PDB file of C-alpha atoms in Angstrom:
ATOM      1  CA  UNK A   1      93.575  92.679  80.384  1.00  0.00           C
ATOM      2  CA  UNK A   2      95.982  92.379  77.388  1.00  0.00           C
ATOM      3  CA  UNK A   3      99.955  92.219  78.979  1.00  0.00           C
ATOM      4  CA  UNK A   4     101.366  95.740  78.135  1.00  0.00           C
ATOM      5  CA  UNK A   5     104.219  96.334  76.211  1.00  0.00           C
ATOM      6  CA  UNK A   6     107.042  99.270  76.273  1.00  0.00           C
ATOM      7  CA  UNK A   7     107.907 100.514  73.173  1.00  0.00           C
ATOM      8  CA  UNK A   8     111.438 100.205  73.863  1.00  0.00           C
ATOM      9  CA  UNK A   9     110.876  96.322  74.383  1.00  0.00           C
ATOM     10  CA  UNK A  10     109.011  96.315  71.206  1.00  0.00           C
ATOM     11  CA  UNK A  11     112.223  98.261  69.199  1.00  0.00           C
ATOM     12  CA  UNK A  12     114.676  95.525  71.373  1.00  0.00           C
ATOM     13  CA  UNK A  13     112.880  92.923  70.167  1.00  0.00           C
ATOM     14  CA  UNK A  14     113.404  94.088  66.245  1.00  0.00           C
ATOM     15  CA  UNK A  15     117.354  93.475  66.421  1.00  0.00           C
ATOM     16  CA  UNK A  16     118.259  91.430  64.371  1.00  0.00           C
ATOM     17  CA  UNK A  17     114.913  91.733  62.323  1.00  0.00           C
ATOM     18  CA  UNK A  18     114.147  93.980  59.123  1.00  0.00           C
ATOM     19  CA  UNK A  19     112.682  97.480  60.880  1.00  0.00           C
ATOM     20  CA  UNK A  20     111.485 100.380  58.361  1.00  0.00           C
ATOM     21  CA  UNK A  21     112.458 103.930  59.744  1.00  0.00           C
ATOM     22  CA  UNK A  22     110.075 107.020  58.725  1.00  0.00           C
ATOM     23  CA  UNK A  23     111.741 110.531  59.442  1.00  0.00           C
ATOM     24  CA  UNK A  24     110.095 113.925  60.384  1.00  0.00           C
ATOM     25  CA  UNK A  25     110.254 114.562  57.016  1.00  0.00           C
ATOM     26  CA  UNK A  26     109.956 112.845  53.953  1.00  0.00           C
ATOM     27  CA  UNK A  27     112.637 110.087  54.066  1.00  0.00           C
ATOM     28  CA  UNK A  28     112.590 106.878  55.118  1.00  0.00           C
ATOM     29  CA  UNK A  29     115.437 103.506  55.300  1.00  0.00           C
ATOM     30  CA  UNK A  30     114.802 100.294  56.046  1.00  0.00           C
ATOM     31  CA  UNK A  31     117.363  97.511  56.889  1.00  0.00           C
ATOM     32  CA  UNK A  32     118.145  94.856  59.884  1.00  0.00           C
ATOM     33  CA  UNK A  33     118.267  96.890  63.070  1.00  0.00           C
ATOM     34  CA  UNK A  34     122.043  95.794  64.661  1.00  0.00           C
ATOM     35  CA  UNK A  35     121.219  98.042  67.447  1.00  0.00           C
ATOM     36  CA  UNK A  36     119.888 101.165  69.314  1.00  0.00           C
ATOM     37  CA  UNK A  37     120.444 103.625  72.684  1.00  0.00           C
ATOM     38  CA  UNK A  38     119.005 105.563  75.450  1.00  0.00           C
ATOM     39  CA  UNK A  39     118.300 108.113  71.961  1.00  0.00           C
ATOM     40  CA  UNK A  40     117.045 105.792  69.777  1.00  0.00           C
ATOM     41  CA  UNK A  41     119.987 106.347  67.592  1.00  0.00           C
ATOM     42  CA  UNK A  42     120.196 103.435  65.816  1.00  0.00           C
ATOM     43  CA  UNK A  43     122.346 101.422  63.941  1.00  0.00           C
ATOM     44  CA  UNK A  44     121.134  99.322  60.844  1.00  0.00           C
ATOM     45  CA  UNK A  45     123.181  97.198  58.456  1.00  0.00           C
ATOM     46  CA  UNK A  46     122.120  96.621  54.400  1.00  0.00           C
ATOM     47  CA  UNK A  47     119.904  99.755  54.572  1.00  0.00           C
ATOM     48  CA  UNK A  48     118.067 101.209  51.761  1.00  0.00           C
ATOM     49  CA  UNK A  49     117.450 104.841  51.678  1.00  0.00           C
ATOM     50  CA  UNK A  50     113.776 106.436  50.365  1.00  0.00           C
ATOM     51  CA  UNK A  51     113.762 109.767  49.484  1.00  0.00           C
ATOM     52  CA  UNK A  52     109.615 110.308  48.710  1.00  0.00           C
ATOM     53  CA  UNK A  53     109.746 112.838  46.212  1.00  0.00           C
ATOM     54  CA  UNK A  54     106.612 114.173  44.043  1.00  0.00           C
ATOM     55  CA  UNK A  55     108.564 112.894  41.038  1.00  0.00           C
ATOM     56  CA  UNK A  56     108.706 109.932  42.678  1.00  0.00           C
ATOM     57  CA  UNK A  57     110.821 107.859  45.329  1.00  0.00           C
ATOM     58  CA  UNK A  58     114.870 107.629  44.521  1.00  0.00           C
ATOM     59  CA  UNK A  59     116.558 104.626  46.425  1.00  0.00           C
ATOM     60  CA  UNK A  60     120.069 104.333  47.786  1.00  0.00           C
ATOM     61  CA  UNK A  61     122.178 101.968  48.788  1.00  0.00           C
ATOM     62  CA  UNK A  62     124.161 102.125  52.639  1.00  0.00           C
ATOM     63  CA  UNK A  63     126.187  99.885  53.969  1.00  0.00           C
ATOM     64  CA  UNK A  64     126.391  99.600  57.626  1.00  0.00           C
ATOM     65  CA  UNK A  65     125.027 103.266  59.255  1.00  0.00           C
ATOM     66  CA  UNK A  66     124.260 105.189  62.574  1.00  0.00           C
ATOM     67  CA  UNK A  67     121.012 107.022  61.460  1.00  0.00           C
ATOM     68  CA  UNK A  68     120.820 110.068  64.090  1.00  0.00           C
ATOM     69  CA  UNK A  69     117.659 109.665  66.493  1.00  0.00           C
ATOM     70  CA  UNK A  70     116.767 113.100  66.217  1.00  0.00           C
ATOM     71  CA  UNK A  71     115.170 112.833  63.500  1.00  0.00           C
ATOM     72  CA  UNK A  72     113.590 109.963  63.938  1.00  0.00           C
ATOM     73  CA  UNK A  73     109.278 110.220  63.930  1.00  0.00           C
ATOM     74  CA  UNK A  74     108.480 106.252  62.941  1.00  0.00           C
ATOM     75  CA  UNK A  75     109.801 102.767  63.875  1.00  0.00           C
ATOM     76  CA  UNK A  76     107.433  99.273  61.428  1.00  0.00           C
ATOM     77  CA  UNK A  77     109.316  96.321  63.132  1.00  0.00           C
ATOM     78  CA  UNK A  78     109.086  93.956  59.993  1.00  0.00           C
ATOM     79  CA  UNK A  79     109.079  96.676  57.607  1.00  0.00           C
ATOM     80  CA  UNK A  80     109.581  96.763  54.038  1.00  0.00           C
ATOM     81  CA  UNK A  81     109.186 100.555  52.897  1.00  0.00           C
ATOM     82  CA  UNK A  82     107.388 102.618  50.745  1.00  0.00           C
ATOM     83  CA  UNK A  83     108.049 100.069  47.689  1.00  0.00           C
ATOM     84  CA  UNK A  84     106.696  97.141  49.276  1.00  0.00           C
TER      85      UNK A  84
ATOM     86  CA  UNK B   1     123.810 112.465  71.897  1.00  0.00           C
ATOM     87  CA  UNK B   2     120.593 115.156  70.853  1.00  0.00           C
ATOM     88  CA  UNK B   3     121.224 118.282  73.172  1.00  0.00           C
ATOM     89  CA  UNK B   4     121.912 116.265  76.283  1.00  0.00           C
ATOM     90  CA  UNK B   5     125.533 115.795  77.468  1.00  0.00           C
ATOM     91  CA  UNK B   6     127.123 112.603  76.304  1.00  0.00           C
ATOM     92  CA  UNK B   7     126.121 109.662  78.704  1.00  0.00           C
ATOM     93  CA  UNK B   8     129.763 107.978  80.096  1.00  0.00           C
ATOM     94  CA  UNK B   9     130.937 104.839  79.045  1.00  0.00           C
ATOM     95  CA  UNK B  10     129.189 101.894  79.771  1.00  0.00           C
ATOM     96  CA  UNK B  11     130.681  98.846  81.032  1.00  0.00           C
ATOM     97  CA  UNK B  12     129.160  96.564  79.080  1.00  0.00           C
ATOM     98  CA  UNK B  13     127.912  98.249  75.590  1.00  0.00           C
ATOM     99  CA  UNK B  14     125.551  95.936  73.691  1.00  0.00           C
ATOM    100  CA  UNK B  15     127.298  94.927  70.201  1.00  0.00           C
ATOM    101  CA  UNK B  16     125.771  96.758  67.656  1.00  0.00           C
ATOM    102  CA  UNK B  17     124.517  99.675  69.474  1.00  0.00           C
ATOM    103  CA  UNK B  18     125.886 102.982  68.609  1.00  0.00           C
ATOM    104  CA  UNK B  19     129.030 103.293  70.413  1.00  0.00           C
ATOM    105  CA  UNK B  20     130.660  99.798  69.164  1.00  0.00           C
ATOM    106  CA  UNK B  21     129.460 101.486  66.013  1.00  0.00           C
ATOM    107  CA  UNK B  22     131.063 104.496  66.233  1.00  0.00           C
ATOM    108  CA  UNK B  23     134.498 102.265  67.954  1.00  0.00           C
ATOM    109  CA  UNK B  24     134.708 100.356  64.748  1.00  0.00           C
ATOM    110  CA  UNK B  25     134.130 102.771  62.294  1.00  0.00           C
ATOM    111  CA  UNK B  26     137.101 105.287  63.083  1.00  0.00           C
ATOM    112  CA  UNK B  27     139.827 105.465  60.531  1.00  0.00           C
ATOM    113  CA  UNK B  28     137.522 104.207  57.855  1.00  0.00           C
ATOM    114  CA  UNK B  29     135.822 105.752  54.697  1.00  0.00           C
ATOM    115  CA  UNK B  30     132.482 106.766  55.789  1.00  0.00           C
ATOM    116  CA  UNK B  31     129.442 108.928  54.147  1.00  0.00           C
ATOM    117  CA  UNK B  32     127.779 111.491  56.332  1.00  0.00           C
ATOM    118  CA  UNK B  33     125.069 113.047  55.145  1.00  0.00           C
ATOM    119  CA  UNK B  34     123.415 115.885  56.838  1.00  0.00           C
ATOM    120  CA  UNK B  35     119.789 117.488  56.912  1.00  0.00           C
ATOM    121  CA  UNK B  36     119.963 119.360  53.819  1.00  0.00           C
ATOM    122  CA  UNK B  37     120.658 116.164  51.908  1.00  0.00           C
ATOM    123  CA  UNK B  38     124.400 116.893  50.806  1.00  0.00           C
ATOM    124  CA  UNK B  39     126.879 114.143  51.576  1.00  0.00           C
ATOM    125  CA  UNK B  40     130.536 114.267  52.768  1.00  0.00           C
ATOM    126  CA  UNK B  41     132.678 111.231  51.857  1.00  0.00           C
ATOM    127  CA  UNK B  42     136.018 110.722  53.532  1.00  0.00           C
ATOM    128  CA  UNK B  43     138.138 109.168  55.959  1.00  0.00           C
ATOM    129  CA  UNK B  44     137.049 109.533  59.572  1.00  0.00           C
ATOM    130  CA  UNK B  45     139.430 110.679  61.805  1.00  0.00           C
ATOM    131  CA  UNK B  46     137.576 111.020  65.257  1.00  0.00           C
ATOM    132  CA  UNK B  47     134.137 111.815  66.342  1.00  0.00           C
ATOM    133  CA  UNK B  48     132.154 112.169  69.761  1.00  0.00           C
ATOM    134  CA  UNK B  49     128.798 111.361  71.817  1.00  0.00           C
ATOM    135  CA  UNK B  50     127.354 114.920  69.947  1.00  0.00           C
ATOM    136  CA  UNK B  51     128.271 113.209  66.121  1.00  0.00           C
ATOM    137  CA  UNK B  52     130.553 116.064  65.626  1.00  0.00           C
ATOM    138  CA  UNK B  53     132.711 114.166  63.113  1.00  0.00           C
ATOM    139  CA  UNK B  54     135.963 115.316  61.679  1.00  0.00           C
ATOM    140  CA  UNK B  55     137.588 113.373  58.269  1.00  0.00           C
ATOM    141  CA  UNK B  56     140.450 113.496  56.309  1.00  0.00           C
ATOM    142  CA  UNK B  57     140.709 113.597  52.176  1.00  0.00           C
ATOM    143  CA  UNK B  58     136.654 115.158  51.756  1.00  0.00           C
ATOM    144  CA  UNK B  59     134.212 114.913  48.847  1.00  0.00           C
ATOM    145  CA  UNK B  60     131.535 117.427  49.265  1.00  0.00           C
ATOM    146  CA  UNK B  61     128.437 115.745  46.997  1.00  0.00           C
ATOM    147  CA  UNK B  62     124.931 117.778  46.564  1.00  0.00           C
ATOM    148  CA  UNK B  63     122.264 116.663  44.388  1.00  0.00           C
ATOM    149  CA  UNK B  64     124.589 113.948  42.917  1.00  0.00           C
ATOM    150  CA  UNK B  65     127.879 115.647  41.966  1.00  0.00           C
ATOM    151  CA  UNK B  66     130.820 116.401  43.202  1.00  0.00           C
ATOM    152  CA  UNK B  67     131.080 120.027  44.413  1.00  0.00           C
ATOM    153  CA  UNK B  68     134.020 120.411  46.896  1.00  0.00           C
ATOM    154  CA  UNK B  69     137.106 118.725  48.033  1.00  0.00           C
ATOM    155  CA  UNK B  70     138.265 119.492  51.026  1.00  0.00           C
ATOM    156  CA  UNK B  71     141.896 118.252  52.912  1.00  0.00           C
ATOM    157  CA  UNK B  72     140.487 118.337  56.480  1.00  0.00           C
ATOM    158  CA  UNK B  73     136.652 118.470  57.318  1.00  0.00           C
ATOM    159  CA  UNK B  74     134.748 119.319  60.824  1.00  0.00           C
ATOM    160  CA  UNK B  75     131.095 118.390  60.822  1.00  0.00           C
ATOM    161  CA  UNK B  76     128.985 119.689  63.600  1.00  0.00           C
ATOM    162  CA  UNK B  77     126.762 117.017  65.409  1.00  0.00           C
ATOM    163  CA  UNK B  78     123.559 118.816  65.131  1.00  0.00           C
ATOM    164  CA  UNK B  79     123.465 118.597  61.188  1.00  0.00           C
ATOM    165  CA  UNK B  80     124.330 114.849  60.869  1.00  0.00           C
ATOM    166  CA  UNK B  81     121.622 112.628  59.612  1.00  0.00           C
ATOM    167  CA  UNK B  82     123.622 109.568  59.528  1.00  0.00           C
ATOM    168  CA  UNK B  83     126.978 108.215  59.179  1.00  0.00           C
ATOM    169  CA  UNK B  84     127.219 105.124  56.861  1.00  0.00           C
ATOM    170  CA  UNK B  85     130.727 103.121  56.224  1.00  0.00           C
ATOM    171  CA  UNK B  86     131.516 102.862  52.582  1.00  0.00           C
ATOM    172  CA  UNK B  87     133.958  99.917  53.225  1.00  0.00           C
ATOM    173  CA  UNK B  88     132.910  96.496  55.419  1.00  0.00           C
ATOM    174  CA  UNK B  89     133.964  96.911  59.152  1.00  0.00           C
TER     175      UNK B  89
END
């Protein structure tokens, strides 16, 4: 039997590491993940922000940000985003 | 920090989690965005375990432009996306 794996291991083991992060609704970011809590609030430094519009998908540049768990729906350890 | 109470300090707070975050990153200029996309960019003067967030010298930008300024700004928890520094920590 494969070993089994929490999730919350598998998001501790992305610090440090790129992560992409898909919200509830149509917005994602993806940057290194410095850190999360009990939440999954997390904290992620040189972060790009996708807005996926039908006109297409604007990008934006963050510096170092606390991106509120609650809306939170998706965590791709390794991640590069909609553009990759 | 969703609808729960805040949990109390920890002893030891891993660095980079969300509370050394939020340590480091009063009294500088931040961006907080909330759900309906419209940014606030200002000086943070205090915030809690909810997000409420409360800054100093506010630029109220939707869809790209400036629309407000505001001297003193309270932002309740519930609405903040995320809180990004505009300057290095």
């Amino acid at each position: 039997m494969a070993s089994t794996i929490l999730p919350l291991e598998l998001v501790d083991r992305c610090i440090g590491s790129p992560i992409w992060v898909l919200m509830k609704n149509e917005r994602e970011f993806t940057g290194t993940l410095m850190g999360f809590d009990d939440y999954v609030n997390m904290v992620l430094k040189d972060v790009k922000e996708f807005a996926v519009t039908p006109e297409g998908i604007t990008e934006t540049d963050l510096g170092e940000t606390l991106l509120n768990g609650n809306n939170i729906a998706m965590l791709v350890p390794g991640g590069k985003g909609p553009k990759a | 920090m969703s609808s729960a109470s805040p949990q109390p300090e920890e002893a030891a707070a891993p660095a980079g989690s969300p509370s050394e975050f939020l340590k480091n990153i009063v009294g500088k200029r931040v961006k907080v965005r909330i759900g309906s996309g419209v940014d606030y960019h200002g000086l943070l003067t205090c915030l809690d375990g909810y997000m409420n967030v409360a800054l100093e010298e506010t630029e109220e930008w939707a869809n790209g432009r400036k629309t407000a300024e505001y001297g003193d700004c309270f932002l309740r928890g519930n609405n903040v996306l995320y809180i990004s520094a505009l300057e290095e920590l």
